[in-house]
PDB file of C-alpha atoms in Angstrom:
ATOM      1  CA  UNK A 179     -16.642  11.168  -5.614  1.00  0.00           C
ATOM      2  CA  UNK A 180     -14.694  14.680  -6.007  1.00  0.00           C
ATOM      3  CA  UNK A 181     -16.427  18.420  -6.140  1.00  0.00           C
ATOM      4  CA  UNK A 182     -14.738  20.992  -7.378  1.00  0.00           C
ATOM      5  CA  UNK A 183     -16.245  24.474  -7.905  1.00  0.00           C
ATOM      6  CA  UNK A 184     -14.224  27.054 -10.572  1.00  0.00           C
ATOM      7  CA  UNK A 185     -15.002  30.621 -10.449  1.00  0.00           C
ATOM      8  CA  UNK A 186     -14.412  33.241 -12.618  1.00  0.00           C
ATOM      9  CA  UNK A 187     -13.919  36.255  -9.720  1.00  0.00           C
ATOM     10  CA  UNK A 188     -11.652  36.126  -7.032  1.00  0.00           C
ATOM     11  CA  UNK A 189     -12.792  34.866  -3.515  1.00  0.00           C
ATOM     12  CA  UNK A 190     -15.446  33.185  -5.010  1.00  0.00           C
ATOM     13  CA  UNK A 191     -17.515  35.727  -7.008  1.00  0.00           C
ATOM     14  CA  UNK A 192     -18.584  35.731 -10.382  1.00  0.00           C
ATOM     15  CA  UNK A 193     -19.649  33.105 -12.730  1.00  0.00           C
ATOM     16  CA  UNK A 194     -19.242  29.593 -11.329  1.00  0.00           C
ATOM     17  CA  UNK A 195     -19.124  26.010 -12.285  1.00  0.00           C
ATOM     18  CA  UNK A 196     -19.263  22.802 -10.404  1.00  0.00           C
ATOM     19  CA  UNK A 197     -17.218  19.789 -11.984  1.00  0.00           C
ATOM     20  CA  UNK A 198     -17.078  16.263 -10.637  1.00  0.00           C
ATOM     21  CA  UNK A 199     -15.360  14.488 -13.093  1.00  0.00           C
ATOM     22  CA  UNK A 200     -12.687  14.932 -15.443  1.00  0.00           C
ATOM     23  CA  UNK A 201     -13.133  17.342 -18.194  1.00  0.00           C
ATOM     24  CA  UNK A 202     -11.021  18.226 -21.147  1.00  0.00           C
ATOM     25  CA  UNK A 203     -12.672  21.498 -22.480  1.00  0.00           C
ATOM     26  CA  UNK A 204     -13.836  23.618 -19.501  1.00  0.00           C
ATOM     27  CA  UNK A 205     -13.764  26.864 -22.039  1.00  0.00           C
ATOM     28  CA  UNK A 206     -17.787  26.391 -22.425  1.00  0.00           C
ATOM     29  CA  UNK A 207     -18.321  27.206 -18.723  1.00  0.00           C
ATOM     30  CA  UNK A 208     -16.356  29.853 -18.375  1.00  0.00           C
ATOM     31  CA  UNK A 209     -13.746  32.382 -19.751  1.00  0.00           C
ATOM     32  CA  UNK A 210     -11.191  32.901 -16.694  1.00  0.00           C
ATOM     33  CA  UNK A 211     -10.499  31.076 -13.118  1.00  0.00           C
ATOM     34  CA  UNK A 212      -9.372  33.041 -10.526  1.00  0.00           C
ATOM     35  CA  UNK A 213     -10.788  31.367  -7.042  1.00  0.00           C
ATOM     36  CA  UNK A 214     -11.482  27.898  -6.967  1.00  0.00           C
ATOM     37  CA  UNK A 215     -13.392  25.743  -4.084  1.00  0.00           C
ATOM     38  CA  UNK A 216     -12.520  21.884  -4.002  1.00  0.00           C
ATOM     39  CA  UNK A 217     -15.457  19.910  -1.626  1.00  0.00           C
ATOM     40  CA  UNK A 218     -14.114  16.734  -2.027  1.00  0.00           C
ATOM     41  CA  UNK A 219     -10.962  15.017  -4.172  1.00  0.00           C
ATOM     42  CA  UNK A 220      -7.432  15.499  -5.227  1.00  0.00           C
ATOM     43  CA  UNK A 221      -7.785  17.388  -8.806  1.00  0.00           C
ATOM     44  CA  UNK A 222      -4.688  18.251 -11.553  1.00  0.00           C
ATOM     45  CA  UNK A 223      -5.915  21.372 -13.403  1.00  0.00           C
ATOM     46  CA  UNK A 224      -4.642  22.210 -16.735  1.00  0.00           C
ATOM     47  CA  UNK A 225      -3.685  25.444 -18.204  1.00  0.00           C
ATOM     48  CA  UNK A 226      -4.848  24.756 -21.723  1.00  0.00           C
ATOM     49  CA  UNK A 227      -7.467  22.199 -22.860  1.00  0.00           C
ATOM     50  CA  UNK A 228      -6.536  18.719 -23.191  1.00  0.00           C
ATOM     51  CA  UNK A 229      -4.457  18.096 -20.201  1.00  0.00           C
ATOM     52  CA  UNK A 230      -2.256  20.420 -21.198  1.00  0.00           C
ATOM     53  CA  UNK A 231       0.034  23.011 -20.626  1.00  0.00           C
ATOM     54  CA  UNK A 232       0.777  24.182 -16.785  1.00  0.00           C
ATOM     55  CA  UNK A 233      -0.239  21.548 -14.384  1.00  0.00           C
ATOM     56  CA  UNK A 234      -1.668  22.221 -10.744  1.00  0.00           C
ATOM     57  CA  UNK A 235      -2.433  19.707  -8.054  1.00  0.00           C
ATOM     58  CA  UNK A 236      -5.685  20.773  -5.763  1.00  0.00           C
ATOM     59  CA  UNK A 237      -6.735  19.012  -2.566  1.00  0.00           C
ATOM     60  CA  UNK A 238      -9.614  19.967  -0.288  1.00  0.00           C
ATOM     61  CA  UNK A 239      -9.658  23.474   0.639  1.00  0.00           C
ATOM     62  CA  UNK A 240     -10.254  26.857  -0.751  1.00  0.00           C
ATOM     63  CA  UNK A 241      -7.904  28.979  -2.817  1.00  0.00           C
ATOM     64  CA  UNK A 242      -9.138  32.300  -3.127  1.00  0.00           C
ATOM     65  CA  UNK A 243      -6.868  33.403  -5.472  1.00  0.00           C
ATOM     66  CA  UNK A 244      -4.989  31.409  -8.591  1.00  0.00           C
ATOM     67  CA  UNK A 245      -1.775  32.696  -6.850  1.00  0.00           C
ATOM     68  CA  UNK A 246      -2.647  30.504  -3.938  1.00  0.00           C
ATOM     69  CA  UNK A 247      -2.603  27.737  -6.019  1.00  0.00           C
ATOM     70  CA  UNK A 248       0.637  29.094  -7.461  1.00  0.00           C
ATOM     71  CA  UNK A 249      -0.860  29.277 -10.946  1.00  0.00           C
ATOM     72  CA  UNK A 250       0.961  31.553 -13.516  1.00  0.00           C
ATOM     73  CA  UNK A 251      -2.353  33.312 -14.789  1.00  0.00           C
ATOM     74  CA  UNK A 252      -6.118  33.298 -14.607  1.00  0.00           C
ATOM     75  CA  UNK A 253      -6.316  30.304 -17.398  1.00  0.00           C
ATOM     76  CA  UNK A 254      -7.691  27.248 -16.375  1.00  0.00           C
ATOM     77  CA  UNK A 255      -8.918  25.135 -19.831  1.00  0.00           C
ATOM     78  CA  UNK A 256      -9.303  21.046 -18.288  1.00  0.00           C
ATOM     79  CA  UNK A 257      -9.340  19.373 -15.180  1.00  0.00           C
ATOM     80  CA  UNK A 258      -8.886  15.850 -13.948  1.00  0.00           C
ATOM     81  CA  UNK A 259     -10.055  14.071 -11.047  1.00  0.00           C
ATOM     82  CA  UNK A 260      -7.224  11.945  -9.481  1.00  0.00           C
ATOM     83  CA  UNK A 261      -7.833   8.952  -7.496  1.00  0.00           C
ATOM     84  CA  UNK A 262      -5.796   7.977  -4.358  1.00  0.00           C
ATOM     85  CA  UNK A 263      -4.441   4.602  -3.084  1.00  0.00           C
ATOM     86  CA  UNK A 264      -2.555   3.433  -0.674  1.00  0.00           C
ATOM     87  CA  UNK A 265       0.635   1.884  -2.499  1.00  0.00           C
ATOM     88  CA  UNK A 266       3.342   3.999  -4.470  1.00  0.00           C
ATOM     89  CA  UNK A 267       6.066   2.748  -6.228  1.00  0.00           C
ATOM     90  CA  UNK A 268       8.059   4.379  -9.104  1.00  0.00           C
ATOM     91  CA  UNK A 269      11.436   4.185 -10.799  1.00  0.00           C
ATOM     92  CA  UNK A 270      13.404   7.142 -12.256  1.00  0.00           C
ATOM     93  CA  UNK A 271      16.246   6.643 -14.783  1.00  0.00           C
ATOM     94  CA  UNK A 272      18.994   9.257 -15.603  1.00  0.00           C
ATOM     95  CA  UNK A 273      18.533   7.762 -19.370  1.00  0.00           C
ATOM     96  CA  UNK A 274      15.216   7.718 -21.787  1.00  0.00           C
ATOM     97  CA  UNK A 275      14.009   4.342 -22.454  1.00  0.00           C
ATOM     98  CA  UNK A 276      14.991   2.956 -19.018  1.00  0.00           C
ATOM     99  CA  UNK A 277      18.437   3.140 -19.092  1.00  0.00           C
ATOM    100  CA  UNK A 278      21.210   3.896 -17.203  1.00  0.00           C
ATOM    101  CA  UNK A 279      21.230   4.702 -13.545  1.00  0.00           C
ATOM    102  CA  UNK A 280      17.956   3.630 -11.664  1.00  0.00           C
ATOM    103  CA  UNK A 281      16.373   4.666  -8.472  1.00  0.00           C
ATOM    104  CA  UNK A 282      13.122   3.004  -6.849  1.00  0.00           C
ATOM    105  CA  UNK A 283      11.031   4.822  -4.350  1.00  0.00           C
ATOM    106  CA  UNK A 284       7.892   4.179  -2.093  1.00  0.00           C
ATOM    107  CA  UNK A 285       7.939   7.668  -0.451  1.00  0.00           C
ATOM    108  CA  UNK A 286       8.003  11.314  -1.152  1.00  0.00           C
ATOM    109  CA  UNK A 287      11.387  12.639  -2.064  1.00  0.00           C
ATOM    110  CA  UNK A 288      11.980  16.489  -1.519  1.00  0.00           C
ATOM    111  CA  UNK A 289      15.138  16.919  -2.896  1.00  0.00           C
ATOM    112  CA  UNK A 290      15.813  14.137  -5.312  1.00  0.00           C
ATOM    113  CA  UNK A 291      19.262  15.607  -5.713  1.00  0.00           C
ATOM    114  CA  UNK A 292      20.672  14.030  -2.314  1.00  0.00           C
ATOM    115  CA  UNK A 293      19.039  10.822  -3.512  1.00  0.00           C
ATOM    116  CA  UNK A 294      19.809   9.978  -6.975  1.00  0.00           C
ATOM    117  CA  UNK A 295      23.299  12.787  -7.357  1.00  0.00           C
ATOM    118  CA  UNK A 296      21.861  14.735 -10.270  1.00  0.00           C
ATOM    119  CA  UNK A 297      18.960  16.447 -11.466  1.00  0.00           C
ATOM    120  CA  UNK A 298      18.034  15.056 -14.764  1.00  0.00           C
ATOM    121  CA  UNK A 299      15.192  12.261 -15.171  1.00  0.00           C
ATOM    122  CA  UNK A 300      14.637  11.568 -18.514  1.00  0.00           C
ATOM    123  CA  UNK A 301      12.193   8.326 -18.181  1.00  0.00           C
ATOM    124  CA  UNK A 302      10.073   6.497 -15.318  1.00  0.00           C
ATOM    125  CA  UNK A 303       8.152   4.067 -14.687  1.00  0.00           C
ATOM    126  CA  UNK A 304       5.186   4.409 -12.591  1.00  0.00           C
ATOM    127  CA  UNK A 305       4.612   0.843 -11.059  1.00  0.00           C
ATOM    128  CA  UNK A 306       1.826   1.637  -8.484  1.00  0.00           C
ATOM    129  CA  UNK A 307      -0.121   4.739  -7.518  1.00  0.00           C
ATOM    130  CA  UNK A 308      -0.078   8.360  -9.168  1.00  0.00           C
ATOM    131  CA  UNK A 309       2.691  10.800  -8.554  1.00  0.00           C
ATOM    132  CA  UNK A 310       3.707  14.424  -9.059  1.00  0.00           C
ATOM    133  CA  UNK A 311       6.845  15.516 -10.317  1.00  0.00           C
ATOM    134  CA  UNK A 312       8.678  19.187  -9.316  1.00  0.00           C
ATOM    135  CA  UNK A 313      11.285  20.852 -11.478  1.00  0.00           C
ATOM    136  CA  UNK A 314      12.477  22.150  -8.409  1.00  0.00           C
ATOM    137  CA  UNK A 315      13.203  20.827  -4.980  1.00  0.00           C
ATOM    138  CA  UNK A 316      11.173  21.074  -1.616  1.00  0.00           C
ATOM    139  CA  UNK A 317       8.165  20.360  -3.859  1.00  0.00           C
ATOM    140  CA  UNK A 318       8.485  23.921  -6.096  1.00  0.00           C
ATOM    141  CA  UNK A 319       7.943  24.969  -9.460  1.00  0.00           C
ATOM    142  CA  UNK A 320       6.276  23.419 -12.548  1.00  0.00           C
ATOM    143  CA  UNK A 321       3.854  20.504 -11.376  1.00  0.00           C
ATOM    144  CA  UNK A 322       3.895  16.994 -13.227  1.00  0.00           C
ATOM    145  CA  UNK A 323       1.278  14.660 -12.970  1.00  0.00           C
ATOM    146  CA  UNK A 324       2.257  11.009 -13.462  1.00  0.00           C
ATOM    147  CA  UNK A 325      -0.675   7.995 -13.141  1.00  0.00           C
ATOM    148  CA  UNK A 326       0.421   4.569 -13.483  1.00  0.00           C
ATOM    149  CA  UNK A 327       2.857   3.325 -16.308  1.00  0.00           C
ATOM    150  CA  UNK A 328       5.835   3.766 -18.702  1.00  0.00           C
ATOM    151  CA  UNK A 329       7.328   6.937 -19.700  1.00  0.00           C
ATOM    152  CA  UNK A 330      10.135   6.744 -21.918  1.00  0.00           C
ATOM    153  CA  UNK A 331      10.859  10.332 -22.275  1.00  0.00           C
ATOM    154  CA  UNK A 332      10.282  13.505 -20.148  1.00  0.00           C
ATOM    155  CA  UNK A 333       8.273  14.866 -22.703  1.00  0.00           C
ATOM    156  CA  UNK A 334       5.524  11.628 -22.337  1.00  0.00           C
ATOM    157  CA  UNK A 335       4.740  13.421 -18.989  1.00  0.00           C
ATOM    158  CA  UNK A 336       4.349  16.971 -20.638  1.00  0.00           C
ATOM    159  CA  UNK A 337       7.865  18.568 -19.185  1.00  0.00           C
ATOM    160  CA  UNK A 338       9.831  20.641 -21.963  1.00  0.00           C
ATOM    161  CA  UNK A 339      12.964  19.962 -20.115  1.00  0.00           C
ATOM    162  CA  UNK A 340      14.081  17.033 -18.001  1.00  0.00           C
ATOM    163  CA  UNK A 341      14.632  18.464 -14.784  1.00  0.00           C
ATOM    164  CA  UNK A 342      12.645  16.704 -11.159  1.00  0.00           C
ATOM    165  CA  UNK A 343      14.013  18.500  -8.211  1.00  0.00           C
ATOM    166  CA  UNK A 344      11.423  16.377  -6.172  1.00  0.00           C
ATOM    167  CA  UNK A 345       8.324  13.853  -6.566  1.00  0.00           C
ATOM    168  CA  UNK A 346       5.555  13.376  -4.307  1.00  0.00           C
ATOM    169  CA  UNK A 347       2.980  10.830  -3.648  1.00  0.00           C
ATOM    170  CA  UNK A 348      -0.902  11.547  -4.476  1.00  0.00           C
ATOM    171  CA  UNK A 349      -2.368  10.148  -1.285  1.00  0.00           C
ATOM    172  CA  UNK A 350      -5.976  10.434   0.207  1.00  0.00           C
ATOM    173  CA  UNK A 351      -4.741  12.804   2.666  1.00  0.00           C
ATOM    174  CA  UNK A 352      -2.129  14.801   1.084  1.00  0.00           C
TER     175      UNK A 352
END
């Protein structure tokens, strides 16, 4: 079960709102986000409603601050609760539609560069676990969020361009 509390003040002042599910309007409950406390759960939050727009991965903790979650602004519009397991697997193509060039991984890659020779992914397939994708390496910039399955082109996981500079592993203890 995940907690997460939104508030519309920094360090936790203000308006709040306690989720524990996903939600794909949070607009109703408040107008701006600028601290947020997560109890319990790994949550992706959303810059726009929908699951879209900006993508941020939360764990446990406090962030006092939406710079400390290295959001761009104070807009936080959805939310989704993302559930952990214990086995990852994924393959990333240098081709949409699963071609060309493959690479499989179990782990956490922080500079997929060194691994796969160049910095375009333009499909993947998500075989076990949920993953997030970086447009830049050492786990930096723009956040994807990946669950289990196919995704033919870049733009199936919300990315405007098809850049992954590194991909991590959503695990219980991340």
């Amino acid at each position: 079960m995940g907690k997460i509390i939104f508030f519309e003040d920094r360090n936790f002042q203000g308006r709040s709102y306690e989720c524990s599910s996903d939600c794909s309007d949070l607009h109703p409950f408040f107008t701006r986000c600028n601290s947020i406390r997560v109890e319990n759960g790994n949550w992706m939050l959303y810059e726009r409603p929908n699951f879209a727009g900006h993508q941020y991965f939360l764990k446990k903790g406090e962030y006092p601050d939406f710079r400390k979650w290295l959001g761009f602004n104070d807009s936080i519009r959805s939310v989704r609760l993302v559930s952990a397991v214990r086995s990852h697997k994924i393959r990333v193509y240098e081709r949409e539609d699963f071609r060309g060039e493959m690479l499989e991984l179990s782990e956490d890659c922080p500079t997929l560069f060194e691994q796969f020779n160049y910095l375009d992914v333009l499909s993947c397939n998500v075989i076990e676990g949920s993953w997030i994708f970086y447009e830049l390496p050492n786990y930096r910039g723009k956040q994807y969020f990946l669950k289990q399955g196919e995704y033919r082109r870049f733009t199936e996981w919300g990315a405007l361009n098809s850049k992954v500079g590194s991909l991590k592993r959503i695990l219980d203890s991340y």
